Amino acid sequence: MWQKNGLVERLNASTKGEEADNNKGASILSREFQDSLVMMPKKEQERENSTESEPEDTMENKNGETAKVELKAAEDKILQLEGDLLDAEEVICHLKAEKLQALRQVEKLSRQSPSRSTLTKLQNDQADLMDGNQEAEMWKEKAKMVENELSIAKQSLMAAQQQHRVECNELIEVVREQEQEISKLKTDLWKSEERIGDIEDENRLLVDLIKENTQEESRECQPELDEGSGTEEIARDMTPEWTEEWIRHPTPAFDLDSPEVQYLLYTWTSNVRKLQYIRLWLAHVVNDKVDRKKLGKISLKQLETASLEMIEPGSHFPIGVELPRLAPEVKDGFLTLIVPLLRKQLDRSIQVHSRKYNDGVHFDLRIRTLPRN
């Protein structure tokens, strides 16, 4: 009999120790969870206070970052709580197994010698088991609450991301509209600059024609001695002198219709009328079968716009062209490509004169054709 009582006492002591350990572990877990729940709103409040003090232009970016940090912290907390819940369930299972084993021992002993002490211990064990079940349910409810908070945080983060995308799209549209306006203004500016250049060329052509006319009139009115001393010095002082290009360059292996010549002409100007007229004039110099009446009509109609001059008296064919304000590389292209091609024909001699423009960078080029007969 005393052996049975000792066995029962040892079972009760072991179950009580395990229950005490389980209660301590559960109480520690519940305290940690409560502390985390208390600390989370404090952190959120501190974050809200810190974000309110920041400028308005950085609020949207920091809201996304804080939402990501909170989401990560909540996920870590959920993982920790799930681990604690699994540990608690495992402890409960062990306690249930020990409880069943103890009940079996108690029933076995009660069959031999039933007593009130074993019944009271059995009732106490059943009460402890109920407490463990209640604690497990409480942990499950807390885990559900954390999951709900996590889902709310995810929804808020998705809404902030959507708003940020909408704002970015609006900014992109505004930037595109501004780029289109800038490109339009650039094209207008380019056209106006081209028109200003054409007007300057026309003005220079008219000024040169006026100077030549005034010089001719002064020569007719004044004696020959005064003509050689006065007007020539004034003209030399006002405009640079024309210098003849004596260097003969080799003749290229292509003709005037080659891509090289076309590229040079497009580099010179983008005006379609000028390009059409200069091509017709070059073709007439090289090939004498071009209709002079047709060329004469175009030259008389488009003389000012094409910046051509020096029309031969009594003929519609211009004996030369003047190309004002050429870049140095364009001038060299005319001298090395077009002039040698013009000199291939034997009916006319080609004279080339050039002078520096007033800015000291560009050049004026004059090409003349003189009959050899």
Coordinates of C-alpha atoms in Angstrom, one line a residue:
M1 CA 0.0 0.0 0.0
W2 CA 2.7 2.4 0.8
Q3 CA 4.3 1.7 -2.5
K4 CA 1.1 2.7 -4.3
N5 CA 0.9 5.9 -2.3
G6 CA 4.5 6.8 -3.1
L7 CA 4.0 6.2 -6.8
V8 CA 0.9 8.5 -6.8
E9 CA 2.8 11.2 -4.9
R10 CA 5.6 11.1 -7.4
L11 CA 3.3 11.3 -10.4
N12 CA 1.5 14.3 -8.8
A13 CA 4.8 16.0 -8.0
S14 CA 6.1 15.5 -11.6
T15 CA 2.8 16.8 -13.1
K16 CA 2.8 19.8 -10.8
G17 CA 6.4 20.6 -11.8
E18 CA 5.7 20.3 -15.4
E19 CA 2.5 22.4 -15.1
A20 CA 4.5 25.1 -13.2
D21 CA 7.1 25.1 -15.9
N22 CA 4.5 25.3 -18.6
N23 CA 2.7 28.1 -16.8
K24 CA 5.9 30.0 -16.4
G25 CA 6.7 29.6 -20.1
A26 CA 3.3 30.7 -21.1
S27 CA 3.3 33.7 -18.8
I28 CA 6.7 34.7 -20.1
L29 CA 5.4 34.4 -23.7
S30 CA 2.3 36.3 -22.9
R31 CA 4.3 39.1 -21.2
E32 CA 6.7 39.3 -24.3
F33 CA 3.7 39.5 -26.6
Q34 CA 2.0 42.2 -24.5
D35 CA 5.3 44.2 -24.4
S36 CA 5.6 43.9 -28.2
L37 CA 2.0 45.0 -28.6
V38 CA 2.6 47.9 -26.3
M39 CA 5.8 48.9 -28.0
M40 CA 4.3 48.7 -31.5
P41 CA 1.9 51.6 -31.1
K42 CA 4.7 53.6 -29.3
K43 CA 6.9 53.1 -32.3
E44 CA 4.1 54.0 -34.7
Q45 CA 3.4 57.1 -32.6
E46 CA 7.1 58.1 -32.7
R47 CA 7.2 57.5 -36.4
E48 CA 4.1 59.6 -36.9
N49 CA 5.6 62.5 -34.8
S50 CA 8.9 62.3 -36.8
T51 CA 7.1 62.3 -40.1
E52 CA 4.9 65.3 -39.2
S53 CA 8.0 67.4 -38.6
E54 CA 9.5 66.6 -42.0
P55 CA 8.7 68.8 -45.1
E56 CA 5.7 68.1 -47.2
D57 CA 7.7 67.3 -50.3
T58 CA 9.4 64.2 -48.6
M59 CA 6.3 62.8 -46.9
E60 CA 5.2 60.6 -49.7
N61 CA 8.6 58.9 -50.1
K62 CA 9.0 58.4 -46.3
N63 CA 5.5 57.0 -46.0
G64 CA 6.4 54.2 -48.4
E65 CA 9.7 53.5 -46.5
T66 CA 8.0 53.5 -43.1
A67 CA 5.2 51.2 -44.4
K68 CA 7.9 48.7 -45.7
V69 CA 9.7 48.8 -42.3
E70 CA 6.5 48.3 -40.4
L71 CA 5.5 45.4 -42.7
K72 CA 8.8 43.7 -42.2
A73 CA 8.6 44.1 -38.4
A74 CA 5.0 42.7 -38.4
E75 CA 6.1 39.7 -40.4
D76 CA 9.0 39.0 -38.1
K77 CA 6.7 39.3 -35.1
I78 CA 4.2 36.9 -36.7
L79 CA 6.9 34.4 -37.3
Q80 CA 8.0 34.7 -33.7
L81 CA 4.4 34.3 -32.4
E82 CA 3.8 31.3 -34.7
G83 CA 7.0 29.7 -33.3
D84 CA 5.8 30.4 -29.8
L85 CA 2.4 29.0 -30.6
L86 CA 3.9 25.8 -32.0
D87 CA 6.0 25.4 -28.8
A88 CA 3.0 25.9 -26.7
E89 CA 1.0 23.3 -28.6
E90 CA 3.9 20.9 -28.3
V91 CA 3.9 21.4 -24.6
I92 CA 0.2 20.9 -24.4
C93 CA 0.5 17.6 -26.3
H94 CA 3.1 16.4 -23.9
L95 CA 1.0 17.4 -21.0
K96 CA -2.0 15.6 -22.5
A97 CA 0.1 12.5 -22.9
E98 CA 1.4 12.6 -19.4
K99 CA -2.1 13.4 -18.2
L100 CA -3.5 10.3 -19.9
Q101 CA -0.7 8.2 -18.5
A102 CA -1.3 9.5 -15.1
L103 CA -5.1 8.9 -15.4
R104 CA -4.4 5.3 -16.4
Q105 CA -2.1 4.9 -13.4
V106 CA -4.7 6.4 -11.2
E107 CA -7.5 4.2 -12.5
K108 CA -5.3 1.2 -12.1
L109 CA -4.6 2.1 -8.5
S110 CA -8.2 3.2 -7.8
R111 CA -9.4 -0.2 -8.9
Q112 CA -7.1 -1.8 -6.3
S113 CA -7.6 0.8 -3.5
P114 CA -9.8 3.8 -4.3
S115 CA -9.3 6.9 -2.2
R116 CA -10.3 10.6 -2.1
S117 CA -6.8 11.8 -2.7
T118 CA -6.5 10.2 -6.1
L119 CA -9.8 11.6 -7.1
T120 CA -8.9 15.1 -6.1
K121 CA -5.6 14.9 -7.9
L122 CA -7.4 13.7 -11.0
Q123 CA -9.8 16.6 -10.8
N124 CA -6.8 19.0 -10.3
D125 CA -5.1 17.6 -13.4
Q126 CA -8.3 18.0 -15.4
A127 CA -8.5 21.6 -14.3
D128 CA -4.9 22.2 -15.2
L129 CA -5.6 20.7 -18.6
M130 CA -8.5 23.1 -19.1
D131 CA -6.3 26.0 -18.2
G132 CA -3.7 24.9 -20.8
N133 CA -6.4 24.7 -23.5
Q134 CA -7.7 28.2 -22.6
E135 CA -4.1 29.6 -22.8
A136 CA -3.6 28.0 -26.2
E137 CA -6.9 29.5 -27.5
M138 CA -5.8 32.9 -26.2
W139 CA -2.5 32.6 -28.1
K140 CA -4.4 31.7 -31.2
E141 CA -6.7 34.8 -30.8
K142 CA -3.6 37.0 -30.4
A143 CA -2.1 35.5 -33.6
K144 CA -5.3 36.2 -35.5
M145 CA -5.2 39.8 -34.3
V146 CA -1.6 40.2 -35.5
E147 CA -2.5 38.8 -38.9
N148 CA -5.4 41.3 -39.2
E149 CA -3.0 44.2 -38.4
L150 CA -0.6 42.8 -40.9
S151 CA -3.3 42.7 -43.6
I152 CA -4.3 46.3 -42.8
A153 CA -0.7 47.4 -43.1
K154 CA -0.4 45.7 -46.5
Q155 CA -3.5 47.4 -47.8
S156 CA -2.2 50.8 -46.8
L157 CA 1.1 50.1 -48.4
M158 CA -0.5 49.1 -51.7
A159 CA -2.7 52.3 -51.6
A160 CA 0.4 54.4 -51.1
Q161 CA 2.2 52.7 -54.0
Q162 CA -0.7 53.2 -56.3
Q163 CA -0.9 56.9 -55.5
H164 CA 2.9 57.2 -56.0
R165 CA 2.5 55.6 -59.5
V166 CA -0.3 57.9 -60.5
E167 CA 1.8 60.9 -59.5
C168 CA 4.8 59.6 -61.4
N169 CA 2.7 59.1 -64.5
E170 CA 1.4 62.7 -64.2
L171 CA 4.9 64.1 -63.9
I172 CA 6.0 62.1 -66.9
E173 CA 3.2 63.5 -69.0
V174 CA 4.1 67.0 -67.9
V175 CA 7.7 66.4 -68.9
R176 CA 6.7 65.1 -72.3
E177 CA 4.5 68.1 -73.0
Q178 CA 7.4 70.4 -72.0
E179 CA 9.8 68.5 -74.3
Q180 CA 7.4 68.9 -77.2
E181 CA 7.1 72.6 -76.6
I182 CA 10.9 72.9 -76.4
S183 CA 11.4 71.0 -79.7
K184 CA 8.8 73.2 -81.3
L185 CA 10.5 76.4 -80.1
K186 CA 13.8 75.0 -81.3
T187 CA 12.4 74.4 -84.8
D188 CA 10.9 77.9 -84.8
L189 CA 14.3 79.3 -83.7
W190 CA 16.1 77.4 -86.4
K191 CA 13.8 78.6 -89.1
S192 CA 14.1 82.2 -87.9
E193 CA 17.9 81.9 -87.8
E194 CA 17.9 80.5 -91.3
R195 CA 15.6 83.3 -92.5
I196 CA 17.8 85.9 -90.8
G197 CA 20.8 84.4 -92.6
D198 CA 19.0 84.6 -95.9
I199 CA 18.0 88.2 -95.3
E200 CA 21.6 89.1 -94.3
D201 CA 22.9 87.4 -97.5
E202 CA 20.3 89.4 -99.6
N203 CA 21.3 92.6 -97.8
R204 CA 25.0 92.0 -98.5
L205 CA 24.2 91.3 -102.1
L206 CA 22.2 94.5 -102.4
V207 CA 24.9 96.5 -100.7
D208 CA 27.6 95.1 -103.0
L209 CA 25.4 95.9 -106.1
I210 CA 24.8 99.4 -104.7
K211 CA 28.6 99.9 -104.2
E212 CA 29.4 98.7 -107.7
N213 CA 26.7 101.0 -109.2
T214 CA 28.0 103.9 -107.2
Q215 CA 31.6 103.2 -108.2
E216 CA 30.6 103.0 -111.9
E217 CA 28.7 106.2 -111.7
S218 CA 31.5 108.0 -109.9
R219 CA 33.9 106.7 -112.5
E220 CA 31.8 108.1 -115.3
C221 CA 31.4 111.5 -113.6
Q222 CA 35.0 112.1 -112.4
P223 CA 38.2 112.4 -114.4
E224 CA 40.3 109.3 -114.9
L225 CA 43.0 110.6 -112.5
D226 CA 40.6 111.1 -109.6
E227 CA 39.0 107.8 -110.3
G228 CA 42.2 105.9 -109.7
S229 CA 42.9 107.6 -106.4
G230 CA 39.7 108.3 -104.4
T231 CA 37.0 105.7 -104.9
E232 CA 39.3 102.7 -105.0
E233 CA 40.8 103.6 -101.6
I234 CA 37.4 104.0 -100.1
A235 CA 36.2 100.6 -101.5
R236 CA 39.4 98.9 -100.2
D237 CA 38.9 100.4 -96.8
M238 CA 35.2 99.3 -96.5
T239 CA 35.3 95.8 -97.9
P240 CA 38.1 93.1 -98.2
E241 CA 39.6 92.6 -101.6
W242 CA 38.9 89.6 -103.8
T243 CA 41.8 87.2 -104.2
E244 CA 42.0 84.7 -107.1
E245 CA 42.4 81.0 -106.2
W246 CA 45.4 79.8 -108.3
I247 CA 45.8 76.4 -106.9
R248 CA 44.6 73.7 -109.3
H249 CA 43.2 70.6 -107.6
P250 CA 43.0 67.1 -109.3
T251 CA 39.7 66.2 -111.0
P252 CA 37.6 63.7 -108.9
A253 CA 36.6 60.4 -110.4
F254 CA 32.9 61.2 -110.1
D255 CA 30.5 63.7 -111.7
L256 CA 28.2 66.4 -110.4
D257 CA 25.4 64.0 -109.6
S258 CA 27.5 61.9 -107.2
P259 CA 26.5 61.7 -103.5
E260 CA 29.7 63.6 -102.5
V261 CA 28.6 66.7 -104.4
Q262 CA 25.0 66.4 -103.2
Y263 CA 26.2 66.2 -99.6
L264 CA 28.4 69.3 -100.1
L265 CA 25.4 71.2 -101.5
Y266 CA 23.2 70.2 -98.6
T267 CA 25.9 71.3 -96.2
W268 CA 26.0 74.7 -98.0
T269 CA 22.2 75.3 -97.7
S270 CA 18.9 73.5 -97.0
N271 CA 16.9 76.0 -99.2
V272 CA 15.3 74.0 -102.0
R273 CA 15.2 76.9 -104.4
K274 CA 18.9 77.6 -103.9
L275 CA 19.8 74.0 -104.4
Q276 CA 17.6 73.7 -107.5
Y277 CA 19.2 76.8 -109.1
I278 CA 22.8 76.0 -108.3
R279 CA 22.4 72.5 -109.7
L280 CA 20.9 73.9 -112.9
W281 CA 23.7 76.4 -113.3
L282 CA 26.4 73.8 -112.7
A283 CA 24.7 71.5 -115.3
H284 CA 24.6 74.3 -117.8
V285 CA 28.3 75.1 -117.3
V286 CA 29.3 71.5 -117.8
N287 CA 26.7 70.7 -120.5
D288 CA 25.9 73.4 -123.1
K289 CA 22.7 71.6 -124.2
V290 CA 20.6 73.0 -121.3
D291 CA 17.9 75.4 -122.4
R292 CA 19.2 78.9 -121.7
K293 CA 15.7 80.4 -121.8
K294 CA 14.6 78.1 -119.0
L295 CA 17.7 78.9 -117.0
G296 CA 17.2 82.6 -117.7
K297 CA 13.6 82.6 -116.4
I298 CA 14.6 80.9 -113.2
S299 CA 17.6 83.2 -112.7
L300 CA 15.6 86.4 -113.2
K301 CA 12.8 85.1 -110.9
Q302 CA 14.9 83.7 -108.1
L303 CA 18.0 85.9 -108.3
E304 CA 17.5 87.6 -104.9
T305 CA 16.5 84.4 -103.0
A306 CA 19.3 82.4 -104.6
S307 CA 22.0 85.0 -103.9
L308 CA 23.3 85.0 -107.6
E309 CA 24.6 88.0 -109.5
M310 CA 26.7 89.1 -112.4
I311 CA 24.2 88.5 -115.2
E312 CA 25.9 88.8 -118.6
P313 CA 24.5 91.9 -120.5
G314 CA 22.2 90.9 -123.3
S315 CA 22.0 87.2 -122.2
H316 CA 19.9 85.2 -119.8
F317 CA 22.8 83.0 -118.8
P318 CA 24.6 84.2 -115.6
I319 CA 28.4 84.1 -116.2
G320 CA 29.0 83.5 -112.5
V321 CA 27.7 82.9 -109.0
E322 CA 28.6 84.3 -105.7
L323 CA 28.2 82.2 -102.6
P324 CA 28.4 84.4 -99.5
R325 CA 29.3 83.5 -95.9
L326 CA 30.7 80.0 -96.5
A327 CA 32.2 77.9 -93.7
P328 CA 35.9 77.1 -94.3
E329 CA 35.2 73.4 -94.9
V330 CA 32.4 74.2 -97.4
K331 CA 34.7 76.6 -99.3
D332 CA 37.4 73.9 -99.5
G333 CA 34.8 71.4 -100.7
F334 CA 33.8 73.8 -103.6
L335 CA 37.4 74.3 -104.5
T336 CA 38.4 70.7 -104.4
L337 CA 35.3 69.0 -105.8
I338 CA 33.0 71.3 -107.9
V339 CA 35.6 73.6 -109.5
P340 CA 37.7 70.8 -110.9
L341 CA 34.5 69.2 -112.3
L342 CA 33.6 72.5 -114.0
R343 CA 37.1 72.7 -115.5
K344 CA 36.6 69.4 -117.3
Q345 CA 34.7 71.1 -120.2
L346 CA 36.8 73.0 -122.8
D347 CA 34.4 75.7 -123.9
R348 CA 34.8 78.0 -120.9
S349 CA 37.5 79.0 -118.5
I350 CA 36.7 79.0 -114.8
Q351 CA 37.9 81.8 -112.6
V352 CA 37.5 81.5 -108.8
H353 CA 37.9 84.5 -106.4
S354 CA 37.4 84.5 -102.6
R355 CA 37.5 86.9 -99.7
K356 CA 37.1 86.8 -96.0
Y357 CA 33.8 87.7 -94.5
N358 CA 33.5 90.5 -91.9
D359 CA 33.6 88.1 -89.0
G360 CA 37.0 86.8 -90.0
V361 CA 35.8 83.1 -90.0
H362 CA 33.5 82.7 -93.0
F363 CA 34.4 83.3 -96.7
D364 CA 32.7 84.7 -99.8
L365 CA 33.3 82.6 -103.0
R366 CA 32.8 83.8 -106.5
I367 CA 32.9 81.5 -109.5
R368 CA 33.0 83.0 -113.0
T369 CA 32.8 81.4 -116.5
L370 CA 34.5 83.1 -119.4
P371 CA 34.3 81.9 -123.0
R372 CA 37.6 80.7 -124.5
N373 CA 36.8 82.1 -128.0

